[in-house]
């Protein structure tokens, strides 16, 4: 009851559970702003008292307080159904701003002017973040947006039907603003995204429910079910053996014989090659071989100066003469120049 400017945060949960019911949402922007509970219960929640535990935490004095909020959900007025429902997306509003009674009243008044229904009620209010929207940038006047669904008892007006014409659908697909004649009645306070408006006519919806006709559990032919036998029949695997092993082996054997015949039985040999070679070509080949052999013999017998490492030297300690490592009878082409190379 004391008026203060302390930062206070609130936690809400269903009594006996760690979280709130699925239809109830809670939002609090900052510790200095109010917490808001909002949502639309379903038919399954009618007649069940919902007790919400609210825990307040003072972030300056560390005090806590708890309060229980009892929500009694009553049945809707079935005598006056609202089959025509339209959902608007308001870009310049947050959900807690739209939940204020005066703001919501102004919006319903603007919708009533363009729709002219006898009865008009707000059915559901949802934040754009709950529909997969992005958190807006931290810039002034940047709002996350809010979806507001309203229901009426008369068909949609011609102004609301303008969204469905092909020209506006094309402009929406090109991310352009559609041309709506009644937009000026909202523009002063509410910026409506007409490309995201949804019109639902429940009077034209066809029920997809199909009655299931259960039979008597008897087969159509009147016979009895015969399960397969427990004993397995013997199977002959001889044909499978022929297909998987014998046939590939026979093919491999034939290929092996053909390859052996080509490699071994069809060799020409040196004699057959010489018989098919002209005599003049054999003479030239023999002369080249003879000349090559003669050159190799001459290179072995040529006299060259021995390297210094092959001459007699004096032993540095004893003073005696050490004979040469190589003699004239050695083939210089096969002896190393240095002793360490042996």
Coordinates of C-alpha atoms in Angstrom, one line a residue:
X1 CA 0.0 0.0 0.0
X2 CA 3.0 2.3 0.2
X3 CA 3.8 4.4 -2.8
X4 CA 7.5 3.9 -3.7
X5 CA 9.7 3.8 -6.8
X6 CA 11.5 0.6 -5.9
X7 CA 12.3 -1.9 -8.6
X8 CA 10.0 -4.9 -8.1
X9 CA 9.8 -8.0 -10.2
X10 CA 6.9 -10.4 -10.2
X11 CA 6.8 -14.2 -10.7
X12 CA 3.5 -15.9 -11.6
X13 CA 2.6 -19.6 -11.6
X14 CA -0.4 -21.9 -11.2
X15 CA -0.7 -23.1 -7.6
X16 CA 1.0 -26.3 -7.2
X17 CA 2.8 -26.0 -10.6
X18 CA 6.0 -24.3 -11.6
X19 CA 4.5 -22.4 -14.6
X20 CA 1.2 -20.8 -15.6
X21 CA -1.6 -22.5 -17.6
X22 CA -1.1 -22.8 -21.3
X23 CA -3.7 -20.1 -22.2
X24 CA -2.4 -17.5 -19.7
X25 CA 0.6 -15.3 -20.5
X26 CA 2.5 -12.8 -18.4
X27 CA 4.7 -9.8 -19.4
X28 CA 6.7 -7.2 -17.5
X29 CA 9.0 -4.9 -19.4
X30 CA 11.2 -3.5 -16.6
X31 CA 11.3 -3.8 -12.8
X32 CA 9.7 -0.3 -12.7
X33 CA 6.7 -1.2 -14.9
X34 CA 3.5 -3.1 -14.0
X35 CA 3.2 -6.9 -14.7
X36 CA 0.3 -7.9 -17.0
X37 CA -1.5 -11.2 -17.1
X38 CA -3.6 -11.8 -20.2
X39 CA -4.9 -14.7 -22.3
X40 CA -8.0 -16.4 -23.7
X41 CA -9.2 -19.6 -22.0
X42 CA -10.7 -22.5 -24.0
X43 CA -13.8 -24.6 -23.4
X44 CA -11.8 -27.1 -21.4
X45 CA -11.1 -24.5 -18.8
X46 CA -14.7 -23.5 -18.2
X47 CA -15.9 -24.0 -14.6
X48 CA -12.5 -24.7 -13.2
X49 CA -11.2 -22.1 -10.8
X50 CA -7.7 -21.1 -11.6
X51 CA -5.5 -19.9 -8.7
X52 CA -2.5 -18.0 -9.8
X53 CA 0.3 -17.4 -7.2
X54 CA 2.0 -14.0 -7.6
X55 CA 5.3 -13.5 -5.9
X56 CA 6.7 -9.9 -5.7
X57 CA 10.4 -9.4 -5.1
X58 CA 11.8 -6.0 -4.1
X59 CA 15.2 -5.7 -5.7
X60 CA 16.2 -2.8 -3.4
X61 CA 15.1 -4.0 0.1
X62 CA 15.1 -7.8 -0.8
X63 CA 11.6 -8.1 0.6
X64 CA 9.1 -10.6 -0.9
X65 CA 5.3 -10.7 -0.8
X66 CA 2.9 -13.3 -2.1
X67 CA -0.7 -13.0 -3.3
X68 CA -3.2 -15.5 -4.8
X69 CA -5.3 -14.4 -7.7
X70 CA -8.4 -16.5 -8.3
X71 CA -9.8 -16.5 -11.9
X72 CA -13.3 -17.9 -12.4
X73 CA -13.8 -18.9 -16.1
X74 CA -17.5 -18.7 -17.2
X75 CA -19.2 -20.0 -20.3
X76 CA -19.5 -17.8 -23.3
X77 CA -22.8 -16.3 -24.4
X78 CA -24.0 -19.0 -26.9
X79 CA -27.2 -17.1 -27.5
X80 CA -25.4 -14.4 -29.4
X81 CA -22.6 -16.2 -31.4
X82 CA -20.0 -14.2 -33.3
X83 CA -19.3 -16.3 -36.5
X84 CA -17.4 -13.5 -38.4
X85 CA -13.9 -13.0 -37.0
X86 CA -11.2 -10.7 -38.1
X87 CA -7.7 -10.6 -36.8
X88 CA -5.7 -7.3 -37.1
X89 CA -2.0 -6.8 -36.7
X90 CA -1.2 -3.4 -35.1
X91 CA 2.4 -2.4 -35.6
X92 CA 2.7 0.6 -33.3
X93 CA 1.4 -1.1 -30.2
X94 CA 2.7 -3.5 -27.5
X95 CA 0.5 -6.0 -25.9
X96 CA 0.4 -4.3 -22.5
X97 CA -0.5 -1.0 -24.2
X98 CA -3.4 -2.6 -26.1
X99 CA -4.8 -4.3 -23.0
X100 CA -5.5 -0.9 -21.5
X101 CA -9.3 -0.5 -21.5
X102 CA -9.3 2.9 -23.1
X103 CA -7.0 1.9 -25.9
X104 CA -8.9 -1.3 -26.6
X105 CA -12.1 0.7 -26.6
X106 CA -10.8 3.2 -29.1
X107 CA -9.7 0.3 -31.4
X108 CA -13.1 -1.4 -31.2
X109 CA -14.8 1.9 -31.9
X110 CA -12.7 2.3 -35.1
X111 CA -13.5 -1.3 -36.2
X112 CA -17.2 -0.7 -35.5
X113 CA -17.2 2.4 -37.7
X114 CA -15.8 0.4 -40.8
X115 CA -17.8 -2.8 -40.1
X116 CA -21.1 -1.5 -38.6
X117 CA -22.0 -4.7 -36.6
X118 CA -24.7 -5.0 -34.0
X119 CA -22.4 -6.8 -31.6
X120 CA -18.5 -6.6 -31.6
X121 CA -16.2 -8.1 -29.0
X122 CA -12.5 -8.6 -28.7
X123 CA -11.8 -12.4 -28.7
X124 CA -8.1 -12.7 -28.3
X125 CA -5.0 -10.4 -28.0
X126 CA -1.6 -11.8 -28.6
X127 CA 1.9 -10.3 -28.7
X128 CA 3.8 -10.6 -32.0
X129 CA 6.6 -12.3 -30.1
X130 CA 4.3 -15.2 -29.3
X131 CA 3.7 -15.6 -33.1
X132 CA 7.4 -15.9 -33.9
X133 CA 8.1 -12.1 -34.3
X134 CA 11.5 -10.6 -33.7
X135 CA 12.4 -8.4 -30.8
X136 CA 12.5 -4.8 -32.1
X137 CA 15.6 -2.7 -32.1
X138 CA 16.3 -0.6 -29.0
X139 CA 15.1 2.6 -30.7
X140 CA 12.4 4.9 -29.4
X141 CA 8.9 4.3 -30.7
X142 CA 9.9 0.8 -32.0
X143 CA 7.1 -1.6 -31.0
X144 CA 6.9 -5.4 -31.3
X145 CA 3.3 -5.3 -32.6
X146 CA 0.2 -7.0 -31.3
X147 CA -2.5 -9.2 -32.9
X148 CA -6.1 -8.4 -32.0
X149 CA -8.9 -10.7 -33.0
X150 CA -12.5 -9.4 -32.9
X151 CA -15.8 -11.1 -33.6
X152 CA -19.0 -9.7 -35.0
X153 CA -22.5 -11.0 -35.9
X154 CA -22.7 -9.5 -39.4
X155 CA -20.7 -10.3 -42.6
X156 CA -17.5 -8.4 -43.3
X157 CA -17.9 -4.9 -44.8
X158 CA -16.7 -4.0 -48.3
X159 CA -13.8 -2.1 -46.8
X160 CA -12.4 -5.2 -45.1
X161 CA -13.0 -7.3 -48.2
X162 CA -10.7 -5.0 -50.2
X163 CA -7.7 -6.9 -48.8
X164 CA -8.8 -10.0 -50.8
X165 CA -8.9 -8.3 -54.3
X166 CA -6.1 -9.3 -56.7
X167 CA -4.5 -5.9 -56.9
X168 CA -3.9 -5.7 -53.1
X169 CA -2.8 -9.3 -53.0
X170 CA -0.2 -8.5 -55.7
X171 CA 1.0 -5.4 -53.7
X172 CA 1.3 -7.5 -50.6
X173 CA 3.4 -10.2 -52.4
X174 CA 5.7 -7.3 -53.5
X175 CA 6.0 -6.0 -49.9
X176 CA 4.0 -2.9 -50.8
X177 CA 1.2 -1.2 -48.8
X178 CA -2.2 -2.2 -50.2
X179 CA -4.8 0.5 -51.0
X180 CA -7.5 0.4 -48.3
X181 CA -10.2 3.1 -48.3
X182 CA -10.9 2.8 -44.6
X183 CA -7.3 2.9 -43.5
X184 CA -7.5 6.6 -42.6
X185 CA -10.0 5.8 -39.8
X186 CA -7.3 3.8 -38.1
X187 CA -4.1 5.7 -39.1
X188 CA -4.5 8.5 -36.5
X189 CA -3.9 6.1 -33.6
X190 CA -3.4 2.6 -35.0
X191 CA -1.1 1.5 -37.8
X192 CA -2.7 -1.6 -39.3
X193 CA -0.7 -4.0 -41.4
X194 CA -3.4 -4.9 -43.9
X195 CA -1.3 -7.6 -45.5
X196 CA -1.5 -9.6 -42.3
X197 CA -5.2 -9.3 -41.7
X198 CA -7.1 -12.6 -41.4
X199 CA -10.9 -12.9 -42.1
X200 CA -12.6 -16.1 -40.9
X201 CA -16.2 -16.9 -41.7
X202 CA -17.3 -19.8 -39.5
X203 CA -20.6 -20.1 -41.2
X204 CA -19.0 -21.4 -44.4
X205 CA -16.6 -23.8 -42.7
X206 CA -17.3 -27.4 -43.7
X207 CA -17.0 -29.9 -40.9
X208 CA -14.4 -32.5 -41.6
X209 CA -15.8 -35.0 -39.0
X210 CA -16.7 -38.4 -40.4
X211 CA -18.7 -40.9 -38.5
X212 CA -16.9 -44.1 -38.1
X213 CA -19.0 -47.1 -38.8
X214 CA -17.8 -50.1 -36.9
X215 CA -18.4 -53.6 -38.3
X216 CA -19.3 -56.8 -36.5
X217 CA -15.7 -58.1 -36.6
X218 CA -16.4 -60.8 -39.1
X219 CA -14.4 -61.3 -42.3
X220 CA -16.3 -60.5 -45.6
X221 CA -15.9 -64.1 -47.0
X222 CA -17.2 -65.6 -43.8
X223 CA -14.1 -67.8 -43.3
X224 CA -11.7 -68.1 -40.5
X225 CA -8.3 -66.6 -40.2
X226 CA -5.6 -69.2 -40.9
X227 CA -2.1 -68.1 -39.6
X228 CA 1.0 -69.4 -41.4
X229 CA 2.4 -72.8 -40.3
X230 CA 5.0 -72.9 -37.5
X231 CA 7.1 -75.5 -39.4
X232 CA 9.2 -74.3 -42.3
X233 CA 9.4 -76.2 -45.6
X234 CA 12.8 -77.6 -46.7
X235 CA 14.4 -75.7 -49.5
X236 CA 16.8 -76.9 -52.2
X237 CA 19.9 -74.7 -52.4
X238 CA 21.5 -76.5 -55.4
X239 CA 20.2 -74.1 -57.9
X240 CA 21.4 -71.2 -55.8
X241 CA 24.9 -72.7 -55.6
X242 CA 25.1 -73.0 -59.3
X243 CA 24.0 -69.5 -59.9
X244 CA 26.3 -67.9 -57.2
X245 CA 29.4 -70.1 -57.4
X246 CA 29.6 -72.5 -60.3
X247 CA 28.7 -70.1 -63.1
X248 CA 31.2 -67.3 -62.1
X249 CA 33.9 -70.0 -61.6
X250 CA 33.3 -71.4 -65.0
X251 CA 33.5 -68.0 -66.6
X252 CA 36.8 -67.2 -64.7
X253 CA 38.3 -70.5 -65.9
X254 CA 37.5 -69.8 -69.5
X255 CA 39.1 -66.4 -69.3
X256 CA 42.2 -67.9 -67.6
X257 CA 42.6 -70.4 -70.4
X258 CA 42.3 -67.8 -73.1
X259 CA 44.9 -65.6 -71.4
X260 CA 47.3 -68.5 -70.9
X261 CA 47.0 -69.4 -74.6
X262 CA 47.7 -65.8 -75.7
X263 CA 50.7 -65.5 -73.3
X264 CA 52.4 -68.9 -73.7
X265 CA 51.3 -70.6 -77.0
X266 CA 51.6 -67.6 -79.3
X267 CA 55.1 -66.5 -78.5
X268 CA 57.2 -65.9 -81.7
X269 CA 60.7 -66.5 -80.3
X270 CA 64.1 -65.2 -81.6
X271 CA 64.4 -67.6 -84.5
X272 CA 61.0 -66.7 -85.9
X273 CA 61.8 -63.0 -85.5
X274 CA 65.1 -63.4 -87.4
X275 CA 63.4 -65.3 -90.1
X276 CA 60.9 -62.5 -90.6
X277 CA 63.6 -59.8 -90.4
X278 CA 65.4 -58.7 -93.7
X279 CA 69.0 -59.8 -94.0
X280 CA 70.4 -56.3 -94.5
X281 CA 68.8 -55.3 -91.2
X282 CA 70.4 -58.2 -89.4
X283 CA 73.8 -57.3 -90.8
X284 CA 73.5 -53.7 -89.7
X285 CA 72.4 -54.9 -86.2
X286 CA 75.4 -57.3 -86.0
X287 CA 77.8 -54.6 -87.0
X288 CA 76.5 -52.2 -84.4
X289 CA 76.9 -54.9 -81.7
X290 CA 80.5 -55.7 -82.9
X291 CA 81.5 -52.0 -82.9
X292 CA 80.0 -51.5 -79.4
X293 CA 82.0 -54.5 -78.0
X294 CA 85.2 -53.2 -79.7
X295 CA 84.8 -49.8 -78.2
X296 CA 84.3 -51.2 -74.7
X297 CA 87.5 -53.3 -75.0
X298 CA 89.5 -50.3 -76.2
X299 CA 88.3 -48.2 -73.3
X300 CA 89.5 -50.8 -70.8
X301 CA 93.1 -51.0 -72.3
X302 CA 93.8 -47.3 -72.8
X303 CA 96.8 -45.9 -70.8
X304 CA 96.1 -42.9 -68.6
X305 CA 98.1 -41.2 -65.9
X306 CA 97.6 -42.6 -62.4
X307 CA 96.2 -40.3 -59.8
X308 CA 98.5 -38.9 -57.1
X309 CA 96.9 -41.1 -54.6
X310 CA 98.3 -44.2 -56.4
X311 CA 102.0 -43.1 -56.3
X312 CA 104.5 -44.2 -53.6
X313 CA 104.4 -42.1 -50.4
X314 CA 106.5 -41.8 -47.2
X315 CA 105.0 -42.9 -43.9
X316 CA 104.9 -39.9 -41.6
X317 CA 106.1 -41.9 -38.5
X318 CA 108.5 -44.6 -39.7
X319 CA 109.7 -42.8 -42.9
X320 CA 109.5 -45.9 -45.0
X321 CA 108.1 -45.8 -48.5
X322 CA 104.5 -47.1 -48.8
X323 CA 103.9 -48.8 -52.1
X324 CA 101.2 -47.6 -54.4
X325 CA 97.6 -48.8 -53.9
X326 CA 97.3 -49.8 -57.5
X327 CA 99.6 -51.5 -59.9
X328 CA 99.7 -51.4 -63.7
X329 CA 98.0 -54.9 -63.9
X330 CA 94.9 -53.6 -62.1
X331 CA 91.9 -52.4 -64.2
X332 CA 91.6 -48.8 -63.4
X333 CA 88.0 -48.8 -64.3
X334 CA 87.1 -51.1 -61.3
X335 CA 89.5 -49.8 -58.6
X336 CA 88.6 -46.8 -56.4
X337 CA 90.8 -43.8 -56.4
X338 CA 90.9 -43.5 -52.5
X339 CA 91.6 -46.3 -50.1
X340 CA 88.6 -45.3 -48.0
X341 CA 86.4 -46.1 -51.0
X342 CA 87.0 -49.8 -50.8

